[in-house]
Amino acid sequence: MLHLYQGPAVAHIQTLELYAIKCCNPSPFMTHRSHPFQHTPSPCVKTLLARSKTLLARSKTLSSLHQIHSQIILQGHEQDTTLISRFLNTLFTTTSTITITAYADAVFRRVPRPDLVLWNTLLKGYCNHSSFTRSLHVLVRMRNGGFGVDEFSLPPLIRCCVRENEFGVGRGIHGLGVKNGLLGSVHLGTCLIDFYGKSGDARGARFMFDEIPEKNQVSWMSMIVVYLELERLGDARRVFDEMIREGGMGIGVVSSGYVIAWNAMIRGYVRFGDLVDARELFDKMQEKDLVSYTAMVDGYAKSGDMVLARHLFERCEKKDVFLWSALISGYAQNGHPKEAVDLFLAMQQRNVRPDEHIMVSVISACSKLGDLELAQWVDSYMSSGSFNLRNEHVIAALIDMNAKCGNVERALTLFNNMPRRDLVLYCSMIQGLSAHGQVTKAVSIFYQMLSKGLTPDDVAFTVILNACSRQGLVEEGYRLFELMRSQSSIVPSPDHYACMVDLFGRSGQLRSAFDLIKSMPVEAHVGAWVAILGACKLHCATELGEEVAARLAKLEPRNAGNYVLLSNIYAAANRWMDVTALRNQIDAQGLKVIAGRSYT
């Protein structure tokens, strides 16, 4: 397949050669501004070889690299292995187009006697920018050319194997390294630690780690990360402690290079919910950075301990957006929406620009507060800022906030402008509409969701049935309930039946509610029976109330509230003798009626 790409690349090299010749013999009509390279070379061109590193470092586009390449050809240095290696390395790091490897290969082939460094540069470029098969093909060409491999040849291929899940081939490349005596290389060994870790082979990773005679910070870190990713926290800590001993550092001393390993261990403890050991390690660090504080604040916030999270947040002198985000999201997720908004406003006063993660947390907090004015300000802030309003999570949060805070028209506008709508987004819109009395519109959107081919889950049906119950849409609610039972794979839960019982009860169809509960394939929970009993009081259905109360007495014999509800039904029907008898029964059984509590 390589030849499909080489033709245009070779032609491009020939064009650059003609371009360079033309630069040596410019037209007399060319002015200094009409061409970047004149017959009289500029000072930069005269010192191209001496300053090649600087020139290439300044090159940010493929066009500028083409100009440098033409000068390399012009001055006859296209076969200089050091310069071409440097040029190819810059080419691969500057551009990422699919055809760049063909161009690089064409440049490479102009060098009659490439050295190992140049081969490694080409191989690394192919591994990063081309297919796995073509990368292996470069290795085969290299071997066929009589070149062995060194510690820098194989790591790019091993990383490519990880990316493509080619772990069998990766083990073969490991064997090639063993054959060439590279097993003790710290560079290759560290890469193999990561390789075996990604394949789930902790023993293989540990073997490679032990084979490295002189470990550096990266190799220690790689072994710790492998154990953490494989959920072997104890092994990770043992390697960490070994690193401290091998490094000759006390447990409280942190060198700049080892801070990453300390933070990795802290994040590992936080990830597994062990905040005690995480805090112990954190407190022993003499040099803590923002990552250290953020990991601990995030851990405390996720565990619900916002007091300790706020304490560490305040202790950190320099705060970045990630630390602010950890605490704001913690407040929003732990039922402290006001604190989340207040912290966001404090962040604004310090001129810290929030990211989209923070804004989603703030929007969630506003949804819980239900403050329309605040919601409108946040919506305006999002619209006027440079936030990505095409982000589905951001738009979904804005829709939910506006719907819950009463700005239904804005929520509908955002909803209708969404290119793709998932089930969660539809449910948010339906719930917001029904909460503000627009149940008919909510039902319409539910059917729109069905027409788009989305399959509602049990939560979606609970939302729409609650909406119908709130508005008293009995026929519509029953139709949707039957749709769930007959045309979906969802088995109605007790919550779905409770919605229907409430719907029938509100509309006075008490017998239908009673029959529905009796038809349940599982035992109805107490809430459904209590809902019918409350409806019986509302509609003065004494006989049915007695029957329901008898069932509740079996389910909750010690709940005085059910007896009080029946007593209220008797009182509404002027059956005072029954009221007295029922209250005597409550006293005889020693049941306690909570003073001040309403049982209606």
C-alpha positions as semicolon CSV with decimal commas, in nm:
position;residue;x (nm);y (nm);z (nm)
1;M;0,000;0,000;0,000
2;L;0,299;0,229;0,055
3;H;0,349;0,291;-0,315
4;L;0,008;0,460;-0,336
5;Y;0,144;0,746;-0,127
6;Q;0,505;0,758;-0,245
7;G;0,434;0,885;-0,598
8;P;0,296;1,229;-0,499
9;A;0,560;1,265;-0,228
10;V;0,848;1,196;-0,470
11;A;0,696;1,440;-0,717
12;H;0,679;1,696;-0,439
13;I;1,051;1,646;-0,363
14;Q;1,128;1,702;-0,732
15;T;0,923;2,020;-0,724
16;L;1,125;2,140;-0,425
17;E;1,446;2,067;-0,619
18;L;1,326;2,279;-0,912
19;Y;1,222;2,545;-0,662
20;A;1,570;2,547;-0,512
21;I;1,734;2,574;-0,859
22;K;1,503;2,862;-0,940
23;C;1,610;3,029;-0,618
24;C;1,972;3,018;-0,741
25;N;1,872;3,176;-1,076
26;P;1,590;3,415;-1,000
27;S;1,412;3,610;-1,265
28;P;1,538;3,967;-1,305
29;F;1,179;4,078;-1,259
30;M;1,161;3,936;-0,907
31;T;1,179;4,187;-0,628
32;H;1,297;4,122;-0,276
33;R;0,939;4,087;-0,155
34;S;0,827;3,857;-0,437
35;H;1,027;3,554;-0,322
36;P;1,147;3,436;0,016
37;F;1,486;3,316;-0,113
38;Q;1,703;3,542;-0,332
39;H;2,018;3,469;-0,529
40;T;2,209;3,645;-0,253
41;P;2,131;3,429;0,050
42;S;2,008;3,597;0,363
43;P;2,210;3,564;0,684
44;C;1,966;3,294;0,803
45;V;2,032;3,086;0,490
46;K;2,412;3,130;0,512
47;T;2,411;2,980;0,859
48;L;2,144;2,718;0,793
49;L;2,347;2,426;0,920
50;A;2,465;2,607;1,232
51;R;2,120;2,736;1,310
52;S;1,911;2,443;1,183
53;K;1,792;2,355;1,529
54;T;1,667;2,708;1,589
55;L;1,505;2,736;1,245
56;L;1,326;2,405;1,281
57;A;1,214;2,489;1,634
58;R;1,052;2,805;1,501
59;S;0,870;2,622;1,222
60;K;0,503;2,585;1,307
61;T;0,354;2,504;0,966
62;L;0,415;2,260;0,683
63;S;0,472;2,550;0,447
64;S;0,767;2,682;0,652
65;L;0,914;2,331;0,665
66;H;0,889;2,311;0,285
67;Q;1,094;2,631;0,264
68;I;1,360;2,492;0,498
69;H;1,365;2,166;0,303
70;S;1,421;2,354;-0,022
71;Q;1,721;2,527;0,135
72;I;1,858;2,193;0,253
73;I;1,836;2,070;-0,108
74;L;1,980;2,398;-0,240
75;Q;2,289;2,372;-0,021
76;G;2,341;2,002;-0,092
77;H;2,272;1,875;0,259
78;E;1,979;1,644;0,185
79;Q;2,204;1,344;0,260
80;D;2,326;1,472;0,595
81;T;2,184;1,217;0,841
82;T;2,195;1,448;1,144
83;L;2,019;1,734;0,967
84;I;1,760;1,510;0,797
85;S;1,688;1,333;1,126
86;R;1,627;1,670;1,289
87;F;1,411;1,778;0,996
88;L;1,197;1,460;1,005
89;N;1,150;1,486;1,379
90;T;1,020;1,843;1,339
91;L;0,802;1,735;1,047
92;F;0,634;1,463;1,252
93;T;0,576;1,685;1,555
94;T;0,446;1,980;1,349
95;T;0,191;1,806;1,126
96;S;-0,045;1,511;1,162
97;T;-0,193;1,464;0,814
98;I;-0,233;1,111;0,681
99;T;0,010;1,170;0,392
100;I;0,292;1,313;0,605
101;T;0,457;0,970;0,640
102;A;0,481;0,938;0,262
103;Y;0,654;1,276;0,240
104;A;0,887;1,181;0,529
105;D;0,966;0,846;0,364
106;A;1,051;1,020;0,036
107;V;1,289;1,253;0,222
108;F;1,438;0,954;0,402
109;R;1,501;0,760;0,079
110;R;1,720;1,044;-0,052
111;V;1,977;0,950;0,214
112;P;2,193;0,668;0,068
113;R;2,349;0,563;0,400
114;P;2,103;0,633;0,683
115;D;2,226;0,567;1,036
116;L;2,035;0,412;1,325
117;V;1,926;0,749;1,463
118;L;1,761;0,837;1,132
119;W;1,591;0,498;1,113
120;N;1,458;0,545;1,467
121;T;1,323;0,887;1,376
122;L;1,136;0,745;1,076
123;L;1,007;0,449;1,277
124;K;0,879;0,671;1,558
125;G;0,704;0,896;1,308
126;Y;0,528;0,601;1,145
127;C;0,420;0,464;1,484
128;N;0,262;0,799;1,573
129;H;0,109;0,890;1,237
130;S;0,049;0,575;1,033
131;S;-0,108;0,233;1,064
132;F;0,025;-0,049;1,276
133;T;0,105;-0,259;0,967
134;R;0,307;0,016;0,798
135;S;0,500;0,079;1,119
136;L;0,599;-0,287;1,131
137;H;0,696;-0,263;0,763
138;V;0,947;0,012;0,849
139;L;1,099;-0,215;1,116
140;V;1,132;-0,495;0,859
141;R;1,301;-0,256;0,612
142;M;1,536;-0,145;0,886
143;R;1,629;-0,504;0,975
144;N;1,669;-0,600;0,610
145;G;1,906;-0,306;0,570
146;G;2,142;-0,468;0,817
147;F;2,056;-0,251;1,115
148;G;1,997;-0,382;1,463
149;V;1,775;-0,211;1,719
150;D;1,865;-0,007;2,024
151;E;1,671;0,105;2,330
152;F;1,505;0,386;2,130
153;S;1,390;0,169;1,837
154;L;1,134;-0,050;2,014
155;P;0,940;0,177;2,259
156;P;0,741;0,352;1,980
157;L;0,638;0,012;1,842
158;I;0,542;-0,116;2,187
159;R;0,326;0,193;2,249
160;C;0,169;0,133;1,908
161;C;0,088;-0,226;2,014
162;V;-0,086;-0,093;2,326
163;R;-0,288;0,155;2,121
164;E;-0,397;-0,116;1,875
165;N;-0,444;-0,389;2,143
166;E;-0,182;-0,601;1,963
167;F;-0,041;-0,751;2,281
168;G;0,075;-1,071;2,109
169;V;0,290;-0,873;1,865
170;G;0,412;-0,660;2,154
171;R;0,547;-0,968;2,330
172;G;0,729;-1,057;2,010
173;I;0,888;-0,711;2,002
174;H;0,986;-0,763;2,366
175;G;1,160;-1,083;2,255
176;L;1,348;-0,887;1,989
177;G;1,472;-0,656;2,262
178;V;1,591;-0,952;2,470
179;K;1,770;-1,097;2,165
180;N;1,955;-0,768;2,118
181;G;2,060;-0,745;2,483
182;L;1,835;-0,452;2,572
183;L;1,662;-0,601;2,874
184;G;1,840;-0,378;3,125
185;S;1,757;-0,054;2,941
186;V;1,562;0,182;3,164
187;H;1,393;0,344;2,862
188;L;1,274;0,017;2,707
189;G;1,205;-0,144;3,045
190;T;0,979;0,142;3,154
191;C;0,787;0,118;2,828
192;L;0,741;-0,259;2,880
193;I;0,615;-0,200;3,237
194;D;0,335;0,010;3,091
195;F;0,277;-0,245;2,813
196;Y;0,227;-0,539;3,048
197;G;0,020;-0,326;3,282
198;K;-0,215;-0,226;3,001
199;S;-0,251;-0,594;2,907
200;G;-0,352;-0,673;3,266
201;D;-0,037;-0,872;3,340
202;A;0,088;-0,738;3,675
203;R;0,349;-1,015;3,707
204;G;0,496;-0,932;3,367
205;A;0,510;-0,563;3,457
206;R;0,681;-0,640;3,788
207;F;0,932;-0,868;3,614
208;M;1,029;-0,588;3,375
209;F;1,055;-0,347;3,668
210;D;1,289;-0,578;3,858
211;E;1,507;-0,625;3,548
212;I;1,594;-0,253;3,538
213;P;1,925;-0,218;3,727
214;E;1,912;0,159;3,768
215;K;1,555;0,280;3,797
216;N;1,462;0,641;3,735
217;Q;1,162;0,840;3,849
218;V;0,960;0,741;3,542
219;S;1,012;0,368;3,597
220;W;0,911;0,393;3,965
221;M;0,605;0,595;3,867
222;S;0,508;0,350;3,591
223;M;0,511;0,053;3,830
224;I;0,301;0,238;4,088
225;V;0,047;0,343;3,823
226;V;0,022;-0,014;3,689
227;Y;-0,068;-0,147;4,033
228;L;-0,318;0,132;4,089
229;E;-0,487;0,075;3,752
230;L;-0,512;-0,297;3,831
231;E;-0,667;-0,212;4,171
232;R;-0,375;-0,354;4,370
233;L;-0,345;-0,071;4,617
234;G;-0,130;-0,263;4,865
235;D;0,129;-0,353;4,602
236;A;0,134;0,008;4,483
237;R;0,208;0,127;4,837
238;R;0,487;-0,129;4,878
239;V;0,654;-0,006;4,557
240;F;0,606;0,352;4,675
241;D;0,773;0,278;5,010
242;E;1,053;0,095;4,827
243;M;1,101;0,403;4,608
244;I;1,138;0,620;4,916
245;R;1,401;0,385;5,062
246;E;1,589;0,344;4,733
247;G;1,589;0,718;4,679
248;G;1,745;0,780;5,017
249;M;1,468;1,020;5,116
250;G;1,281;1,037;5,444
251;I;0,907;0,975;5,430
252;G;0,838;1,344;5,470
253;V;1,086;1,466;5,211
254;V;0,958;1,519;4,860
255;S;1,186;1,594;4,566
256;S;1,032;1,773;4,270
257;G;1,065;1,464;4,052
258;Y;0,889;1,235;4,298
259;V;0,589;1,459;4,371
260;I;0,403;1,292;4,082
261;A;0,438;0,951;4,251
262;W;0,315;1,090;4,584
263;N;0,014;1,243;4,412
264;A;-0,055;0,918;4,228
265;M;-0,066;0,729;4,558
266;I;-0,294;0,990;4,715
267;R;-0,530;0,973;4,417
268;G;-0,519;0,594;4,439
269;Y;-0,631;0,599;4,803
270;V;-0,901;0,854;4,719
271;R;-1,022;0,644;4,428
272;F;-1,072;0,343;4,657
273;G;-1,234;0,552;4,929
274;D;-0,945;0,522;5,177
275;L;-0,932;0,885;5,286
276;V;-0,753;0,803;5,613
277;D;-0,439;0,673;5,440
278;A;-0,471;0,940;5,172
279;R;-0,472;1,212;5,439
280;E;-0,183;1,048;5,625
281;L;0,030;1,055;5,310
282;F;-0,085;1,406;5,227
283;D;0,014;1,535;5,570
284;K;0,363;1,380;5,539
285;M;0,434;1,570;5,217
286;Q;0,654;1,869;5,286
287;E;0,606;2,009;4,936
288;K;0,245;1,988;4,826
289;D;0,130;2,114;4,489
290;L;-0,213;2,195;4,349
291;V;-0,263;1,835;4,235
292;S;-0,216;1,718;4,595
293;Y;-0,476;1,960;4,731
294;T;-0,720;1,895;4,447
295;A;-0,704;1,517;4,499
296;M;-0,783;1,550;4,870
297;V;-1,055;1,813;4,827
298;D;-1,217;1,600;4,556
299;G;-1,196;1,291;4,778
300;Y;-1,358;1,459;5,077
301;A;-1,626;1,616;4,855
302;K;-1,717;1,280;4,698
303;S;-1,741;1,124;5,043
304;G;-1,977;1,402;5,152
305;D;-1,741;1,561;5,406
306;M;-1,765;1,920;5,284
307;V;-1,623;2,062;5,610
308;L;-1,284;1,898;5,558
309;A;-1,298;1,968;5,185
310;R;-1,349;2,339;5,253
311;H;-1,076;2,337;5,522
312;L;-0,812;2,204;5,279
313;F;-0,938;2,434;5,006
314;E;-0,878;2,737;5,229
315;R;-0,532;2,610;5,329
316;C;-0,413;2,610;4,967
317;E;-0,268;2,953;4,894
318;K;-0,266;2,933;4,513
319;K;-0,586;2,795;4,365
320;D;-0,641;2,697;4,004
321;V;-0,964;2,626;3,820
322;F;-0,947;2,252;3,897
323;L;-0,938;2,311;4,273
324;W;-1,232;2,552;4,252
325;S;-1,417;2,297;4,039
326;A;-1,363;2,015;4,291
327;L;-1,520;2,214;4,576
328;I;-1,803;2,372;4,374
329;S;-1,909;2,036;4,228
330;G;-1,886;1,885;4,576
331;Y;-2,128;2,142;4,716
332;A;-2,365;2,094;4,420
333;Q;-2,365;1,714;4,448
334;N;-2,403;1,701;4,826
335;G;-2,717;1,911;4,857
336;H;-2,556;2,250;4,924
337;P;-2,662;2,450;4,618
338;K;-2,640;2,790;4,790
339;E;-2,279;2,728;4,898
340;A;-2,194;2,619;4,544
341;V;-2,332;2,942;4,397
342;D;-2,165;3,157;4,667
343;L;-1,829;2,992;4,598
344;F;-1,873;3,048;4,226
345;L;-1,936;3,419;4,288
346;A;-1,625;3,435;4,509
347;M;-1,426;3,277;4,228
348;Q;-1,557;3,544;3,992
349;Q;-1,433;3,816;4,226
350;R;-1,082;3,668;4,204
351;N;-1,097;3,682;3,823
352;V;-1,065;3,305;3,784
353;R;-1,232;3,204;3,459
354;P;-1,458;2,900;3,508
355;D;-1,454;2,606;3,270
356;E;-1,754;2,411;3,144
357;H;-1,734;2,158;3,429
358;I;-1,775;2,434;3,686
359;M;-2,063;2,588;3,494
360;V;-2,248;2,255;3,480
361;S;-2,214;2,230;3,860
362;V;-2,338;2,588;3,904
363;I;-2,631;2,524;3,670
364;S;-2,718;2,212;3,869
365;A;-2,710;2,416;4,191
366;C;-2,940;2,679;4,040
367;S;-3,183;2,403;3,938
368;K;-3,208;2,290;4,300
369;L;-3,252;2,644;4,430
370;G;-3,535;2,718;4,185
371;D;-3,434;3,085;4,173
372;L;-3,561;3,221;3,841
373;E;-3,361;3,545;3,855
374;L;-3,038;3,361;3,931
375;A;-3,109;3,109;3,656
376;Q;-3,158;3,388;3,403
377;W;-2,828;3,547;3,508
378;V;-2,640;3,217;3,471
379;D;-2,801;3,154;3,133
380;S;-2,701;3,501;3,017
381;Y;-2,347;3,452;3,151
382;M;-2,313;3,127;2,957
383;S;-2,446;3,281;2,637
384;S;-2,223;3,589;2,654
385;G;-1,906;3,399;2,747
386;S;-1,682;3,188;2,528
387;F;-1,834;2,859;2,639
388;N;-1,907;2,574;2,402
389;L;-2,285;2,586;2,385
390;R;-2,277;2,289;2,148
391;N;-2,164;2,069;2,434
392;E;-2,458;1,836;2,499
393;H;-2,395;1,818;2,874
394;V;-2,395;2,197;2,905
395;I;-2,715;2,239;2,700
396;A;-2,888;1,959;2,889
397;A;-2,801;2,128;3,219
398;L;-2,931;2,465;3,092
399;I;-3,257;2,307;2,977
400;D;-3,305;2,134;3,311
401;M;-3,229;2,454;3,504
402;N;-3,463;2,674;3,302
403;A;-3,742;2,418;3,313
404;K;-3,719;2,370;3,690
405;C;-3,689;2,743;3,760
406;G;-3,999;2,831;3,557
407;N;-3,839;2,975;3,242
408;V;-4,016;2,716;3,031
409;E;-4,004;2,910;2,705
410;R;-3,625;2,941;2,723
411;A;-3,599;2,571;2,804
412;L;-3,812;2,485;2,500
413;T;-3,601;2,708;2,276
414;L;-3,281;2,538;2,387
415;F;-3,448;2,199;2,359
416;N;-3,573;2,259;2,004
417;N;-3,230;2,387;1,894
418;M;-3,052;2,074;2,014
419;P;-2,933;1,871;1,713
420;R;-2,944;1,547;1,911
421;R;-3,169;1,472;2,206
422;D;-3,123;1,174;2,430
423;L;-3,362;1,013;2,678
424;V;-3,234;1,216;2,975
425;L;-3,291;1,542;2,788
426;Y;-3,648;1,447;2,697
427;C;-3,723;1,348;3,058
428;S;-3,587;1,680;3,188
429;M;-3,808;1,872;2,947
430;I;-4,117;1,663;3,026
431;Q;-4,063;1,699;3,400
432;G;-4,011;2,075;3,375
433;L;-4,322;2,127;3,167
434;S;-4,543;1,917;3,393
435;A;-4,412;2,091;3,706
436;H;-4,533;2,423;3,566
437;G;-4,876;2,311;3,450
438;Q;-4,800;2,242;3,081
439;V;-4,882;1,871;3,099
440;T;-5,043;1,857;2,754
441;K;-4,719;1,986;2,603
442;A;-4,524;1,737;2,814
443;V;-4,731;1,448;2,677
444;S;-4,678;1,580;2,324
445;I;-4,302;1,580;2,374
446;F;-4,317;1,225;2,509
447;Y;-4,486;1,109;2,188
448;Q;-4,231;1,312;1,989
449;M;-3,962;1,115;2,168
450;L;-4,127;0,790;2,062
451;S;-4,149;0,909;1,700
452;K;-3,771;0,974;1,703
453;G;-3,712;0,607;1,775
454;L;-3,603;0,649;2,137
455;T;-3,713;0,373;2,371
456;P;-3,833;0,506;2,707
457;D;-3,701;0,338;3,021
458;D;-3,879;0,292;3,353
459;V;-3,774;0,642;3,468
460;A;-3,924;0,802;3,156
461;F;-4,256;0,625;3,215
462;T;-4,254;0,730;3,582
463;V;-4,202;1,093;3,477
464;I;-4,486;1,095;3,221
465;L;-4,727;0,903;3,447
466;N;-4,662;1,150;3,729
467;A;-4,733;1,431;3,484
468;C;-5,067;1,277;3,387
469;S;-5,153;1,224;3,753
470;R;-5,076;1,587;3,838
471;Q;-5,316;1,712;3,568
472;G;-5,577;1,439;3,608
473;L;-5,538;1,303;3,252
474;V;-5,685;0,963;3,333
475;E;-5,737;0,830;2,981
476;E;-5,396;0,948;2,861
477;G;-5,223;0,810;3,167
478;Y;-5,395;0,472;3,135
479;R;-5,307;0,461;2,762
480;L;-4,940;0,521;2,841
481;F;-4,950;0,263;3,120
482;E;-5,090;0,003;2,881
483;L;-4,828;0,105;2,623
484;M;-4,560;0,026;2,878
485;R;-4,714;-0,309;2,964
486;S;-4,787;-0,427;2,611
487;Q;-4,533;-0,271;2,376
488;S;-4,216;-0,242;2,581
489;S;-3,996;-0,485;2,765
490;I;-4,046;-0,294;3,090
491;V;-4,229;-0,470;3,370
492;P;-4,427;-0,205;3,561
493;S;-4,272;-0,143;3,901
494;P;-4,461;-0,064;4,224
495;D;-4,380;0,304;4,155
496;H;-4,561;0,287;3,819
497;Y;-4,865;0,127;3,985
498;A;-4,853;0,393;4,257
499;C;-4,866;0,663;3,986
500;M;-5,175;0,501;3,835
501;V;-5,339;0,458;4,175
502;D;-5,283;0,826;4,246
503;L;-5,421;0,913;3,900
504;F;-5,739;0,707;3,953
505;G;-5,774;0,830;4,309
506;R;-5,757;1,200;4,215
507;S;-6,029;1,151;3,954
508;G;-6,258;0,956;4,190
509;Q;-6,218;0,620;4,014
510;L;-6,142;0,445;4,339
511;R;-6,264;0,099;4,240
512;S;-6,040;0,108;3,931
513;A;-5,745;0,199;4,154
514;F;-5,832;-0,084;4,394
515;D;-5,867;-0,341;4,114
516;L;-5,537;-0,226;3,961
517;I;-5,351;-0,284;4,286
518;K;-5,503;-0,629;4,325
519;S;-5,389;-0,716;3,970
520;M;-5,024;-0,638;4,048
521;P;-4,791;-0,936;3,992
522;V;-4,605;-0,840;4,311
523;E;-4,723;-0,719;4,648
524;A;-4,811;-0,349;4,639
525;H;-4,609;-0,131;4,870
526;V;-4,775;0,057;5,152
527;G;-4,765;0,392;4,970
528;A;-5,008;0,269;4,704
529;W;-5,264;0,156;4,964
530;V;-5,223;0,481;5,161
531;A;-5,287;0,677;4,840
532;I;-5,619;0,493;4,791
533;L;-5,715;0,542;5,155
534;G;-5,651;0,916;5,122
535;A;-5,864;0,923;4,805
536;C;-6,142;0,740;4,989
537;K;-6,151;1,020;5,247
538;L;-6,156;1,282;4,970
539;H;-6,447;1,115;4,792
540;C;-6,626;0,983;5,107
541;A;-6,594;0,619;4,994
542;T;-6,650;0,463;5,335
543;E;-6,691;0,096;5,241
544;L;-6,384;0,086;5,019
545;G;-6,194;0,280;5,283
546;E;-6,271;0,009;5,538
547;E;-6,149;-0,261;5,301
548;V;-5,825;-0,074;5,225
549;A;-5,770;0,003;5,596
550;A;-5,803;-0,369;5,675
551;R;-5,522;-0,448;5,425
552;L;-5,304;-0,173;5,571
553;A;-5,363;-0,310;5,923
554;K;-5,203;-0,637;5,807
555;L;-4,910;-0,460;5,641
556;E;-4,848;-0,201;5,915
557;P;-5,029;-0,308;6,232
558;R;-4,837;-0,057;6,447
559;N;-4,888;0,249;6,224
560;A;-5,145;0,472;6,398
561;G;-5,167;0,698;6,094
562;N;-5,369;0,443;5,895
563;Y;-5,627;0,422;6,175
564;V;-5,647;0,800;6,193
565;L;-5,717;0,815;5,817
566;L;-6,005;0,569;5,856
567;S;-6,131;0,765;6,155
568;N;-6,138;1,079;5,941
569;I;-6,338;0,892;5,676
570;Y;-6,594;0,792;5,942
571;A;-6,610;1,150;6,067
572;A;-6,673;1,282;5,714
573;A;-6,964;1,037;5,689
574;N;-7,097;1,142;6,035
575;R;-7,036;0,790;6,174
576;W;-6,930;0,912;6,517
577;M;-6,986;0,582;6,693
578;D;-6,727;0,424;6,461
579;V;-6,490;0,714;6,522
580;T;-6,509;0,656;6,899
581;A;-6,466;0,279;6,861
582;L;-6,163;0,321;6,637
583;R;-5,994;0,564;6,874
584;N;-6,056;0,328;7,165
585;Q;-5,891;0,055;6,959
586;I;-5,586;0,279;6,903
587;D;-5,557;0,337;7,279
588;A;-5,610;-0,034;7,360
589;Q;-5,324;-0,134;7,127
590;G;-5,095;0,127;7,274
591;L;-5,044;0,307;6,944
592;K;-4,917;0,664;6,955
593;V;-5,054;0,942;6,738
594;I;-4,786;1,205;6,675
595;A;-4,916;1,542;6,789
596;G;-4,931;1,809;6,520
597;R;-4,891;1,564;6,232
598;S;-5,148;1,572;5,951
599;Y;-5,280;1,236;5,830
600;T;-5,507;1,372;5,560
